[in-house]
Amino acid sequence: MSLIGKFASVGSATMASRILGFAREALIAAAIGVGPVTDAFYAAFRFPNLFRRLFAEGAFNTAFIPLFAKEMEGGGVEAARRFGEDVLAVLMTVLLALSALAMLFMPFLVATVIAPGFSDTPEKFDLTVVMTRIMFPYLFCMSLVAMFSGILNAMRHYFLAALVPTLLNVILIGVLLAALYWRFDPRQTGVWLAWGVFVSGLAQLFFLVQGARQAGYSMRVRRPHLTPGVKRLLVLMAPALLTGGIMQINLLVGQIIASSQDNAIGLLNFADRINQLPLGVIGIAVGVVLLPELSRALKAGDQADAQHLQNRSMEFALGLTLPAAVGLMVMPAPIVAVLYERGQFTAIDTAMTAAALAAFASGLPAYVLTKVFQPAFFAREDMRTPMWFSLVTVVVNIAASLLLFPIYGHVAIAAATALSAWVNVLLLAITLWQRGDFRPSPVTLRRVAFMLLASAMMGAVVWALLASLHQFVGHELLIVRILAVGIIVGLGAIIYFGVALLTGGIDRAELTRVRRRGR
């Protein structure tokens, strides 16, 4: 399977998860709207999710996958199995200790880290503590899920690992439908959602363990020992704790600052959910596939293949991200209204969410380019350079958030997150260029230029259509709004892909090959 084909395989599974995520968010908006329960749920969920992104998906996978891939290349399945069992024993021990401590000191954590602004509202504070305690074991499950996903990805089994996250949305959608049917009050709905998160972690772990067994890779649980391989993993993980989870750190900083504004956390999460669709589908696909492929190429000493992989990844990432960013910045309000504006979610909530969405979207290409550039460091076992860049971007994010929040409120949090992402990308790109580890080819640069042209033309057409169809876009009937927004998005896509294909911004030969394989 070609590199683009692998991206498409992972992206299609992730797309299913993101679409279900939209359904989940729409149901949350209808069931509990924007209010204290929504703020408490998202604040509680963000904390174990932060640790999952930092520790499991971020630091752990960026260090584990290159080492596991090298064990597979050098010693075969048995050597990789021994390494995996050693890592599993240490990982489970650390996670159990961390979970026990966090649940014990949860009130302190909520008051100091998760949502300090909730201290003035005792009911919201107590609900956040309850929800976080229920959901925190999700971290244990998802850390093991990240490990088994890394194993499957290193063995070039990408689809299942990308598909199992849909279980979270499927289970939460079931909880929300039950809550709407039986007319639960918002607080009861929030607590049931927390239990749904915990159950989804168990379900995802179960299916990935079974998938690894079917792929011929099963592991035993043994006593933890700090073997040389595990020590090397821990050394690589230390700087990657910041590097892999920089976006999550920025979001947590934003949450802490936003907790002082009523409903800000809920508004930011509704906006970020839409922004996460292109970011998740494209960014995750690139990140999941590129790191093991690049590690193999560098292990074999094939520098030409490494350059090819990065160039194609950059083209794929920007080819879909640039038009998505322009579209979300040009028409955020109609998109938010179609997705969320019903039940407890009002027109005012739509306007406030749309402003945050436009700010988030301005950084969308930077978020995805990070997934292209960081693997070039990780595959060479250089975790420290991205770590220092991550520290710089955290400082930028905090400074911009504190400076702009008194003026722009919750929108400042989204804008600061986007700004810090662009700072991170520039530092990564300049360093790779100076080292000679990656320099975009003339073909790639030409294609990116034509992608920018196509995106600009698409944005102009969408802007004109919004002005001419405003009575339908803002119609009181939902079906009319959906049709109007759908027509505008469809015409915008036709303009973008038409111009990109005519100018050569998108590789027509590769697109034809992928379509033939799909058939």
Short mmCIF file of C-alpha atoms in Angstrom, two decimals:
data_model
loop_
_atom_site.label_atom_id
_atom_site.label_comp_id
_atom_site.label_asym_id
_atom_site.label_seq_id
_atom_site.Cartn_x
_atom_site.Cartn_y
_atom_site.Cartn_z
CA MET A 1 0.00 0.00 0.00
CA SER A 2 1.31 3.49 -0.91
CA LEU A 3 1.94 6.18 1.69
CA ILE A 4 -1.19 8.09 0.60
CA GLY A 5 -3.16 4.84 0.75
CA LYS A 6 -2.04 4.32 4.34
CA PHE A 7 -3.02 7.89 5.19
CA ALA A 8 -6.43 7.24 3.63
CA SER A 9 -6.88 4.01 5.62
CA VAL A 10 -6.17 5.71 8.95
CA GLY A 11 -8.02 8.85 7.93
CA SER A 12 -11.21 6.97 7.02
CA ALA A 13 -11.31 5.27 10.42
CA THR A 14 -10.62 8.57 12.16
CA MET A 15 -13.31 10.27 10.06
CA ALA A 16 -15.87 7.81 11.42
CA SER A 17 -14.81 8.71 14.96
CA ARG A 18 -14.99 12.46 14.25
CA ILE A 19 -18.44 12.26 12.67
CA LEU A 20 -19.70 10.33 15.68
CA GLY A 21 -17.98 12.98 17.81
CA PHE A 22 -20.10 15.64 16.13
CA ALA A 23 -23.23 13.62 16.90
CA ARG A 24 -22.08 13.36 20.51
CA GLU A 25 -21.45 17.11 20.82
CA ALA A 26 -24.79 17.94 19.19
CA LEU A 27 -26.56 15.69 21.71
CA ILE A 28 -24.63 17.26 24.61
CA ALA A 29 -25.65 20.71 23.36
CA ALA A 30 -29.29 19.60 23.19
CA ALA A 31 -29.30 17.71 26.51
CA ILE A 32 -27.39 20.08 28.82
CA GLY A 33 -26.57 23.11 26.65
CA VAL A 34 -23.91 25.62 27.72
CA GLY A 35 -23.86 25.86 31.51
CA PRO A 36 -22.22 24.68 34.75
CA VAL A 37 -22.66 20.95 34.08
CA THR A 38 -21.09 21.30 30.61
CA ASP A 39 -18.16 23.23 32.06
CA ALA A 40 -17.71 20.62 34.80
CA PHE A 41 -17.83 17.68 32.38
CA TYR A 42 -15.35 19.14 29.91
CA ALA A 43 -12.98 20.28 32.66
CA ALA A 44 -13.12 16.81 34.27
CA PHE A 45 -12.66 15.01 30.95
CA ARG A 46 -9.79 17.25 29.88
CA PHE A 47 -7.62 16.19 32.83
CA PRO A 48 -7.33 12.42 32.19
CA ASN A 49 -7.38 13.22 28.48
CA LEU A 50 -4.40 15.54 28.98
CA PHE A 51 -2.43 12.78 30.69
CA ARG A 52 -3.45 10.37 27.94
CA ARG A 53 -2.15 12.71 25.23
CA LEU A 54 0.99 13.64 27.14
CA PHE A 55 1.94 10.29 28.63
CA ALA A 56 0.36 7.71 26.35
CA GLU A 57 -0.13 9.08 22.84
CA GLY A 58 2.53 11.77 23.18
CA ALA A 59 5.61 10.82 25.17
CA PHE A 60 5.08 7.07 25.18
CA ASN A 61 4.30 6.48 21.52
CA THR A 62 6.94 8.85 20.17
CA ALA A 63 9.58 6.96 22.16
CA PHE A 64 8.10 3.45 21.98
CA ILE A 65 7.34 3.12 18.26
CA PRO A 66 10.92 3.77 16.95
CA LEU A 67 12.39 1.39 19.56
CA PHE A 68 9.77 -1.29 18.92
CA ALA A 69 10.22 -0.96 15.13
CA LYS A 70 13.98 -1.41 15.53
CA GLU A 71 13.44 -4.51 17.68
CA MET A 72 11.21 -5.89 14.94
CA GLU A 73 13.77 -5.11 12.24
CA GLY A 74 16.73 -6.42 14.21
CA GLY A 75 15.45 -9.39 16.23
CA GLY A 76 12.05 -10.27 14.81
CA VAL A 77 8.75 -10.81 16.62
CA GLU A 78 10.24 -12.59 19.66
CA ALA A 79 12.68 -9.78 20.44
CA ALA A 80 9.86 -7.26 20.05
CA ARG A 81 7.65 -9.39 22.31
CA ARG A 82 10.24 -9.43 25.11
CA PHE A 83 10.69 -5.68 24.82
CA GLY A 84 6.90 -5.15 24.84
CA GLU A 85 6.41 -7.32 27.94
CA ASP A 86 9.12 -5.45 29.83
CA VAL A 87 7.53 -2.12 28.94
CA LEU A 88 4.02 -3.33 29.79
CA ALA A 89 5.05 -4.38 33.31
CA VAL A 90 6.63 -1.01 34.12
CA LEU A 91 3.84 0.94 32.44
CA MET A 92 1.08 -0.78 34.42
CA THR A 93 2.91 -0.21 37.72
CA VAL A 94 3.38 3.50 37.05
CA LEU A 95 -0.20 3.97 35.90
CA LEU A 96 -1.71 2.24 38.94
CA ALA A 97 0.34 4.41 41.31
CA LEU A 98 -0.47 7.61 39.41
CA SER A 99 -4.20 6.84 39.28
CA ALA A 100 -4.37 6.07 43.01
CA LEU A 101 -2.61 9.33 43.95
CA ALA A 102 -4.66 11.45 41.57
CA MET A 103 -8.00 10.10 42.79
CA LEU A 104 -6.94 10.58 46.43
CA PHE A 105 -5.92 14.22 45.93
CA MET A 106 -8.57 15.13 43.35
CA PRO A 107 -10.11 18.09 45.25
CA PHE A 108 -6.67 19.69 45.51
CA LEU A 109 -6.01 19.06 41.80
CA VAL A 110 -9.32 20.60 40.75
CA ALA A 111 -8.68 23.66 42.91
CA THR A 112 -5.13 24.22 41.64
CA VAL A 113 -4.75 22.66 38.17
CA ILE A 114 -7.98 21.54 36.53
CA ALA A 115 -10.29 24.52 37.09
CA PRO A 116 -9.23 26.99 39.81
CA GLY A 117 -12.00 29.37 38.75
CA PHE A 118 -14.64 26.86 39.89
CA SER A 119 -13.75 27.42 43.56
CA ASP A 120 -16.22 30.32 43.68
CA THR A 121 -19.06 27.96 42.66
CA PRO A 122 -19.14 25.07 45.17
CA GLU A 123 -21.72 23.01 43.26
CA LYS A 124 -19.74 23.15 40.02
CA PHE A 125 -16.50 22.43 41.90
CA ASP A 126 -17.93 19.36 43.68
CA LEU A 127 -19.42 18.01 40.45
CA THR A 128 -16.04 18.39 38.71
CA VAL A 129 -14.34 16.41 41.50
CA VAL A 130 -16.92 13.61 41.24
CA MET A 131 -16.68 13.41 37.45
CA THR A 132 -12.87 13.48 37.40
CA ARG A 133 -12.66 10.64 39.92
CA ILE A 134 -15.04 8.54 37.83
CA MET A 135 -13.15 9.22 34.60
CA PHE A 136 -9.56 9.11 35.79
CA PRO A 137 -9.18 5.30 35.40
CA TYR A 138 -9.78 6.04 31.72
CA LEU A 139 -6.13 7.13 31.71
CA PHE A 140 -4.99 3.64 32.76
CA CYS A 141 -7.03 2.01 29.99
CA MET A 142 -6.02 4.49 27.31
CA SER A 143 -2.32 4.32 28.12
CA LEU A 144 -2.43 0.57 27.48
CA VAL A 145 -4.54 1.27 24.39
CA ALA A 146 -1.78 3.60 23.16
CA MET A 147 0.80 0.87 23.68
CA PHE A 148 -1.16 -1.77 21.76
CA SER A 149 -1.96 0.78 19.06
CA GLY A 150 1.76 1.51 18.74
CA ILE A 151 2.48 -2.21 18.42
CA LEU A 152 -0.12 -2.64 15.67
CA ASN A 153 1.12 0.47 13.84
CA ALA A 154 4.73 -0.74 14.00
CA MET A 155 3.52 -4.04 12.50
CA ARG A 156 1.75 -2.00 9.77
CA HIS A 157 -1.75 -2.82 11.00
CA TYR A 158 -3.13 0.72 11.07
CA PHE A 159 -6.90 0.44 10.66
CA LEU A 160 -8.03 -1.17 13.93
CA ALA A 161 -5.98 1.20 16.10
CA ALA A 162 -7.55 4.16 14.28
CA LEU A 163 -11.07 2.70 14.50
CA VAL A 164 -11.39 1.79 18.21
CA PRO A 165 -11.68 5.44 19.39
CA THR A 166 -15.16 5.42 17.83
CA LEU A 167 -16.25 3.32 20.82
CA LEU A 168 -16.01 6.38 23.07
CA ASN A 169 -18.47 8.28 20.91
CA VAL A 170 -20.77 5.30 20.38
CA ILE A 171 -21.09 4.70 24.13
CA LEU A 172 -21.56 8.40 24.99
CA ILE A 173 -24.17 8.78 22.25
CA GLY A 174 -26.03 5.84 23.79
CA VAL A 175 -25.88 7.50 27.22
CA LEU A 176 -27.17 10.81 25.82
CA LEU A 177 -30.02 9.21 23.91
CA ALA A 178 -31.06 7.41 27.09
CA ALA A 179 -30.83 10.68 29.05
CA LEU A 180 -33.02 12.50 26.53
CA TYR A 181 -35.53 9.64 26.40
CA TRP A 182 -35.87 9.39 30.19
CA ARG A 183 -35.49 13.16 30.64
CA PHE A 184 -32.55 13.10 33.05
CA ASP A 185 -31.67 16.42 34.66
CA PRO A 186 -28.36 17.97 33.50
CA ARG A 187 -26.41 16.88 36.59
CA GLN A 188 -27.54 13.26 36.29
CA THR A 189 -26.71 13.30 32.58
CA GLY A 190 -23.21 14.60 33.32
CA VAL A 191 -22.49 11.85 35.85
CA TRP A 192 -23.72 9.17 33.44
CA LEU A 193 -21.46 10.64 30.75
CA ALA A 194 -18.51 10.29 33.11
CA TRP A 195 -19.29 6.59 33.63
CA GLY A 196 -19.63 6.22 29.86
CA VAL A 197 -16.09 7.55 29.38
CA PHE A 198 -14.75 4.97 31.84
CA VAL A 199 -16.60 2.06 30.17
CA SER A 200 -15.36 3.14 26.73
CA GLY A 201 -11.76 2.89 27.93
CA LEU A 202 -12.30 -0.74 28.95
CA ALA A 203 -13.97 -1.52 25.62
CA GLN A 204 -11.17 0.02 23.54
CA LEU A 205 -8.51 -1.89 25.48
CA PHE A 206 -10.36 -5.18 25.04
CA PHE A 207 -10.62 -4.89 21.25
CA LEU A 208 -6.99 -3.83 20.78
CA VAL A 209 -5.66 -6.70 22.91
CA GLN A 210 -7.72 -9.09 20.78
CA GLY A 211 -6.49 -7.40 17.60
CA ALA A 212 -2.83 -7.78 18.66
CA ARG A 213 -3.42 -11.48 19.36
CA GLN A 214 -4.94 -12.01 15.93
CA ALA A 215 -1.92 -10.26 14.40
CA GLY A 216 0.28 -12.88 16.11
CA TYR A 217 1.43 -10.71 18.97
CA SER A 218 0.33 -11.64 22.51
CA MET A 219 2.03 -10.66 25.77
CA ARG A 220 2.20 -11.94 29.33
CA VAL A 221 2.07 -9.72 32.40
CA ARG A 222 5.30 -10.09 34.39
CA ARG A 223 7.01 -8.37 37.31
CA PRO A 224 8.45 -4.95 36.41
CA HIS A 225 12.20 -4.72 35.77
CA LEU A 226 14.22 -1.76 34.51
CA THR A 227 15.91 -3.53 31.61
CA PRO A 228 18.25 -1.59 29.29
CA GLY A 229 15.43 -1.31 26.73
CA VAL A 230 13.02 0.11 29.29
CA LYS A 231 15.66 2.54 30.56
CA ARG A 232 16.26 3.74 27.01
CA LEU A 233 12.50 4.22 26.59
CA LEU A 234 12.30 6.28 29.79
CA VAL A 235 15.24 8.44 28.70
CA LEU A 236 13.52 9.19 25.40
CA MET A 237 10.15 9.74 27.07
CA ALA A 238 11.33 12.42 29.48
CA PRO A 239 11.68 15.27 26.93
CA ALA A 240 8.81 13.89 24.83
CA LEU A 241 6.41 14.43 27.74
CA LEU A 242 6.30 18.08 26.71
CA THR A 243 6.94 17.66 23.00
CA GLY A 244 4.21 15.18 22.16
CA GLY A 245 1.50 16.93 24.15
CA ILE A 246 2.21 20.58 23.43
CA MET A 247 -1.25 21.23 22.07
CA GLN A 248 -2.83 19.58 25.12
CA ILE A 249 -0.67 21.67 27.46
CA ASN A 250 -1.81 24.80 25.66
CA LEU A 251 -5.45 23.73 25.90
CA LEU A 252 -5.09 23.03 29.63
CA VAL A 253 -3.52 26.45 30.17
CA GLY A 254 -6.41 27.95 28.26
CA GLN A 255 -8.90 26.01 30.38
CA ILE A 256 -7.37 27.28 33.62
CA ILE A 257 -7.59 30.88 32.40
CA ALA A 258 -11.04 30.41 30.85
CA SER A 259 -12.47 28.92 34.06
CA SER A 260 -12.84 32.49 35.35
CA GLN A 261 -15.42 33.26 32.61
CA ASP A 262 -18.85 31.64 32.85
CA ASN A 263 -19.51 29.04 30.12
CA ALA A 264 -16.13 29.69 28.45
CA ILE A 265 -14.91 26.11 28.79
CA GLY A 266 -18.04 24.74 27.14
CA LEU A 267 -17.85 27.26 24.29
CA LEU A 268 -14.19 26.46 23.61
CA ASN A 269 -14.85 22.74 23.59
CA PHE A 270 -17.76 23.03 21.16
CA ALA A 271 -15.54 25.11 18.84
CA ASP A 272 -12.56 22.81 19.22
CA ARG A 273 -14.68 19.77 18.35
CA ILE A 274 -15.32 21.21 14.88
CA ASN A 275 -11.68 22.23 14.51
CA GLN A 276 -10.65 18.70 15.48
CA LEU A 277 -12.35 17.13 12.46
CA PRO A 278 -9.73 18.10 9.85
CA LEU A 279 -7.00 18.09 12.50
CA GLY A 280 -7.89 14.60 13.66
CA VAL A 281 -8.51 13.05 10.27
CA ILE A 282 -5.41 14.52 8.60
CA GLY A 283 -3.03 15.13 11.52
CA ILE A 284 -3.57 11.77 13.19
CA ALA A 285 -3.28 9.93 9.88
CA VAL A 286 0.06 11.61 9.14
CA GLY A 287 1.38 11.15 12.67
CA VAL A 288 0.36 7.50 12.94
CA VAL A 289 1.79 6.42 9.60
CA LEU A 290 4.83 8.68 9.18
CA LEU A 291 6.73 7.87 12.39
CA PRO A 292 7.09 4.07 11.91
CA GLU A 293 7.68 4.44 8.16
CA LEU A 294 10.33 7.11 8.69
CA SER A 295 11.98 5.05 11.46
CA ARG A 296 12.31 2.11 9.09
CA ALA A 297 13.77 4.26 6.31
CA LEU A 298 16.39 5.80 8.61
CA LYS A 299 17.23 2.41 10.14
CA ALA A 300 17.93 1.16 6.61
CA GLY A 301 20.03 4.27 5.86
CA ASP A 302 17.73 5.29 3.00
CA GLN A 303 17.86 9.08 3.18
CA ALA A 304 16.17 9.50 -0.20
CA ASP A 305 13.14 7.53 0.97
CA ALA A 306 13.04 9.56 4.19
CA GLN A 307 12.93 12.80 2.17
CA HIS A 308 10.25 11.36 -0.10
CA LEU A 309 8.10 10.32 2.86
CA GLN A 310 8.26 13.79 4.39
CA ASN A 311 7.54 15.60 1.12
CA ARG A 312 4.50 13.46 0.37
CA SER A 313 3.27 13.81 3.96
CA MET A 314 3.55 17.59 3.73
CA GLU A 315 1.61 17.66 0.44
CA PHE A 316 -1.12 15.40 1.81
CA ALA A 317 -1.42 17.39 5.05
CA LEU A 318 -1.65 20.83 3.44
CA GLY A 319 -3.74 19.64 0.49
CA LEU A 320 -6.68 19.04 2.81
CA THR A 321 -5.89 21.36 5.71
CA LEU A 322 -5.55 24.66 3.85
CA PRO A 323 -9.08 24.63 2.36
CA ALA A 324 -10.50 23.41 5.67
CA ALA A 325 -8.85 26.30 7.53
CA VAL A 326 -10.09 28.88 5.03
CA GLY A 327 -13.62 27.45 5.09
CA LEU A 328 -13.83 27.46 8.90
CA MET A 329 -12.54 31.04 9.08
CA VAL A 330 -14.87 32.36 6.36
CA MET A 331 -18.13 30.69 7.50
CA PRO A 332 -17.84 29.60 11.15
CA ALA A 333 -21.28 30.78 12.29
CA PRO A 334 -23.37 28.87 9.70
CA ILE A 335 -21.43 25.68 10.45
CA VAL A 336 -21.88 26.04 14.22
CA ALA A 337 -25.60 26.84 13.81
CA VAL A 338 -26.22 23.75 11.69
CA LEU A 339 -24.34 21.45 14.04
CA TYR A 340 -25.38 22.75 17.46
CA GLU A 341 -28.14 25.38 17.49
CA ARG A 342 -31.11 23.49 18.94
CA GLY A 343 -32.51 22.60 22.34
CA GLN A 344 -30.50 24.33 25.07
CA PHE A 345 -27.99 25.79 22.57
CA THR A 346 -29.04 29.35 21.63
CA ALA A 347 -28.15 31.81 18.84
CA ILE A 348 -25.94 33.72 21.28
CA ASP A 349 -24.04 30.50 22.00
CA THR A 350 -23.63 30.06 18.24
CA ALA A 351 -22.07 33.50 17.80
CA MET A 352 -19.66 33.03 20.70
CA THR A 353 -18.66 29.51 19.58
CA ALA A 354 -18.17 30.70 15.98
CA ALA A 355 -15.72 33.41 17.07
CA ALA A 356 -13.62 30.83 18.91
CA LEU A 357 -13.80 28.44 15.94
CA ALA A 358 -12.43 31.04 13.52
CA ALA A 359 -9.52 31.69 15.88
CA PHE A 360 -8.77 27.98 16.30
CA ALA A 361 -8.94 27.43 12.53
CA SER A 362 -6.27 30.05 11.85
CA GLY A 363 -3.76 27.66 13.38
CA LEU A 364 -5.05 24.52 11.70
CA PRO A 365 -2.24 24.20 9.09
CA ALA A 366 0.33 24.66 11.86
CA TYR A 367 -1.21 21.92 14.02
CA VAL A 368 -0.99 19.47 11.10
CA LEU A 369 2.49 20.51 9.95
CA THR A 370 3.71 19.74 13.46
CA LYS A 371 2.69 16.12 12.80
CA VAL A 372 4.86 16.20 9.66
CA PHE A 373 7.96 17.81 11.18
CA GLN A 374 8.16 16.24 14.66
CA PRO A 375 8.56 12.62 13.42
CA ALA A 376 11.75 13.71 11.65
CA PHE A 377 13.23 14.34 15.12
CA PHE A 378 11.59 11.40 16.89
CA ALA A 379 12.68 8.85 14.26
CA ARG A 380 16.29 9.98 14.86
CA GLU A 381 15.73 9.63 18.64
CA ASP A 382 16.16 13.38 19.08
CA MET A 383 13.53 14.24 21.68
CA ARG A 384 15.30 17.20 23.25
CA THR A 385 15.14 19.69 20.37
CA PRO A 386 11.34 19.52 20.00
CA MET A 387 11.11 19.67 23.80
CA TRP A 388 12.85 23.05 23.95
CA PHE A 389 10.67 24.35 21.14
CA SER A 390 7.61 23.13 23.03
CA LEU A 391 8.69 25.07 26.10
CA VAL A 392 8.98 28.21 23.99
CA THR A 393 5.49 27.74 22.57
CA VAL A 394 4.01 27.13 26.02
CA VAL A 395 5.46 30.47 27.16
CA VAL A 396 4.04 32.16 24.04
CA ASN A 397 0.63 30.60 24.66
CA ILE A 398 0.48 31.63 28.32
CA ALA A 399 1.68 35.17 27.61
CA ALA A 400 -0.76 35.71 24.73
CA SER A 401 -3.67 34.21 26.69
CA LEU A 402 -3.06 36.41 29.73
CA LEU A 403 -2.54 39.50 27.58
CA LEU A 404 -5.61 39.05 25.34
CA PHE A 405 -8.12 37.39 27.69
CA PRO A 406 -9.21 40.61 29.46
CA ILE A 407 -10.01 42.09 26.03
CA TYR A 408 -11.38 39.20 23.95
CA GLY A 409 -12.44 36.68 26.59
CA HIS A 410 -12.65 33.03 25.50
CA VAL A 411 -11.68 33.91 21.89
CA ALA A 412 -8.25 34.95 23.17
CA ILE A 413 -7.61 31.38 24.36
CA ALA A 414 -8.22 29.99 20.87
CA ALA A 415 -6.12 32.71 19.23
CA ALA A 416 -3.22 32.14 21.63
CA THR A 417 -3.33 28.39 20.93
CA ALA A 418 -3.12 29.04 17.18
CA LEU A 419 -0.27 31.54 17.58
CA SER A 420 1.78 29.13 19.69
CA ALA A 421 1.27 26.38 17.09
CA TRP A 422 2.72 28.59 14.35
CA VAL A 423 5.73 29.44 16.53
CA ASN A 424 6.34 25.73 17.09
CA VAL A 425 6.15 24.91 13.37
CA LEU A 426 8.56 27.70 12.41
CA LEU A 427 11.15 26.53 14.94
CA LEU A 428 10.85 22.90 13.81
CA ALA A 429 11.04 23.76 10.10
CA ILE A 430 14.04 26.11 10.43
CA THR A 431 15.99 23.53 12.45
CA LEU A 432 15.30 20.70 9.99
CA TRP A 433 16.35 22.96 7.12
CA GLN A 434 19.60 24.00 8.83
CA ARG A 435 20.49 20.37 9.64
CA GLY A 436 19.66 19.18 6.15
CA ASP A 437 17.28 16.59 7.58
CA PHE A 438 14.36 17.91 5.52
CA ARG A 439 14.10 20.48 2.78
CA PRO A 440 10.89 20.53 0.75
CA SER A 441 11.54 19.63 -2.87
CA PRO A 442 10.81 22.18 -5.64
CA VAL A 443 7.85 20.02 -6.69
CA THR A 444 6.38 20.11 -3.18
CA LEU A 445 6.88 23.88 -2.85
CA ARG A 446 5.20 24.45 -6.23
CA ARG A 447 2.24 22.28 -5.25
CA VAL A 448 1.84 24.08 -1.92
CA ALA A 449 1.80 27.44 -3.73
CA PHE A 450 -1.01 26.24 -6.00
CA MET A 451 -2.88 24.86 -2.96
CA LEU A 452 -2.74 28.35 -1.41
CA LEU A 453 -4.06 29.87 -4.65
CA ALA A 454 -6.91 27.34 -4.85
CA SER A 455 -7.80 27.93 -1.17
CA ALA A 456 -7.89 31.71 -1.66
CA MET A 457 -10.18 31.38 -4.70
CA MET A 458 -12.43 28.98 -2.78
CA GLY A 459 -12.62 31.44 0.15
CA ALA A 460 -13.67 34.28 -2.16
CA VAL A 461 -16.42 32.17 -3.73
CA VAL A 462 -17.71 31.01 -0.33
CA TRP A 463 -17.77 34.62 0.94
CA ALA A 464 -19.81 35.70 -2.09
CA LEU A 465 -22.24 32.78 -1.73
CA LEU A 466 -22.80 33.58 1.96
CA ALA A 467 -23.73 37.15 1.06
CA SER A 468 -26.12 36.11 -1.71
CA LEU A 469 -27.76 33.24 0.21
CA HIS A 470 -27.85 34.84 3.68
CA GLN A 471 -31.65 34.53 3.96
CA PHE A 472 -31.38 30.76 3.50
CA VAL A 473 -28.26 30.33 5.65
CA GLY A 474 -30.03 32.00 8.58
CA HIS A 475 -33.48 30.52 7.91
CA GLU A 476 -35.54 29.45 10.93
CA LEU A 477 -36.09 25.95 9.50
CA LEU A 478 -33.14 23.64 10.19
CA ILE A 479 -33.52 21.69 6.94
CA VAL A 480 -33.25 24.92 4.91
CA ARG A 481 -30.08 25.91 6.80
CA ILE A 482 -28.58 22.47 6.25
CA LEU A 483 -29.28 22.57 2.51
CA ALA A 484 -27.90 26.10 2.15
CA VAL A 485 -24.70 25.33 4.07
CA GLY A 486 -24.32 22.03 2.22
CA ILE A 487 -24.60 23.74 -1.17
CA ILE A 488 -22.03 26.39 -0.22
CA VAL A 489 -19.58 23.79 1.15
CA GLY A 490 -20.07 21.61 -1.93
CA LEU A 491 -19.48 24.46 -4.38
CA GLY A 492 -16.45 25.57 -2.38
CA ALA A 493 -15.00 22.05 -2.58
CA ILE A 494 -15.57 21.95 -6.33
CA ILE A 495 -13.76 25.27 -6.77
CA TYR A 496 -10.81 24.20 -4.60
CA PHE A 497 -10.25 20.75 -6.07
CA GLY A 498 -10.92 22.01 -9.61
CA VAL A 499 -8.27 24.72 -9.36
CA ALA A 500 -5.83 22.46 -7.47
CA LEU A 501 -6.13 19.69 -10.06
CA LEU A 502 -5.87 22.04 -13.04
CA THR A 503 -2.78 23.82 -11.69
CA GLY A 504 -1.06 20.66 -10.39
CA GLY A 505 -1.47 21.55 -6.73
CA ILE A 506 -2.76 18.00 -6.23
CA ASP A 507 -0.93 15.07 -7.82
CA ARG A 508 -3.48 13.70 -10.27
CA ALA A 509 -1.51 10.51 -10.94
CA GLU A 510 -1.39 9.60 -7.24
CA LEU A 511 -5.07 10.44 -6.82
CA THR A 512 -5.92 8.13 -9.73
CA ARG A 513 -3.86 5.29 -8.22
CA VAL A 514 -5.59 5.62 -4.83
CA ARG A 515 -9.02 5.61 -6.48
CA ARG A 516 -8.15 2.46 -8.43
CA ARG A 517 -6.99 0.71 -5.26
CA GLY A 518 -10.21 1.82 -3.53
CA ARG A 519 -12.26 0.15 -6.23
#
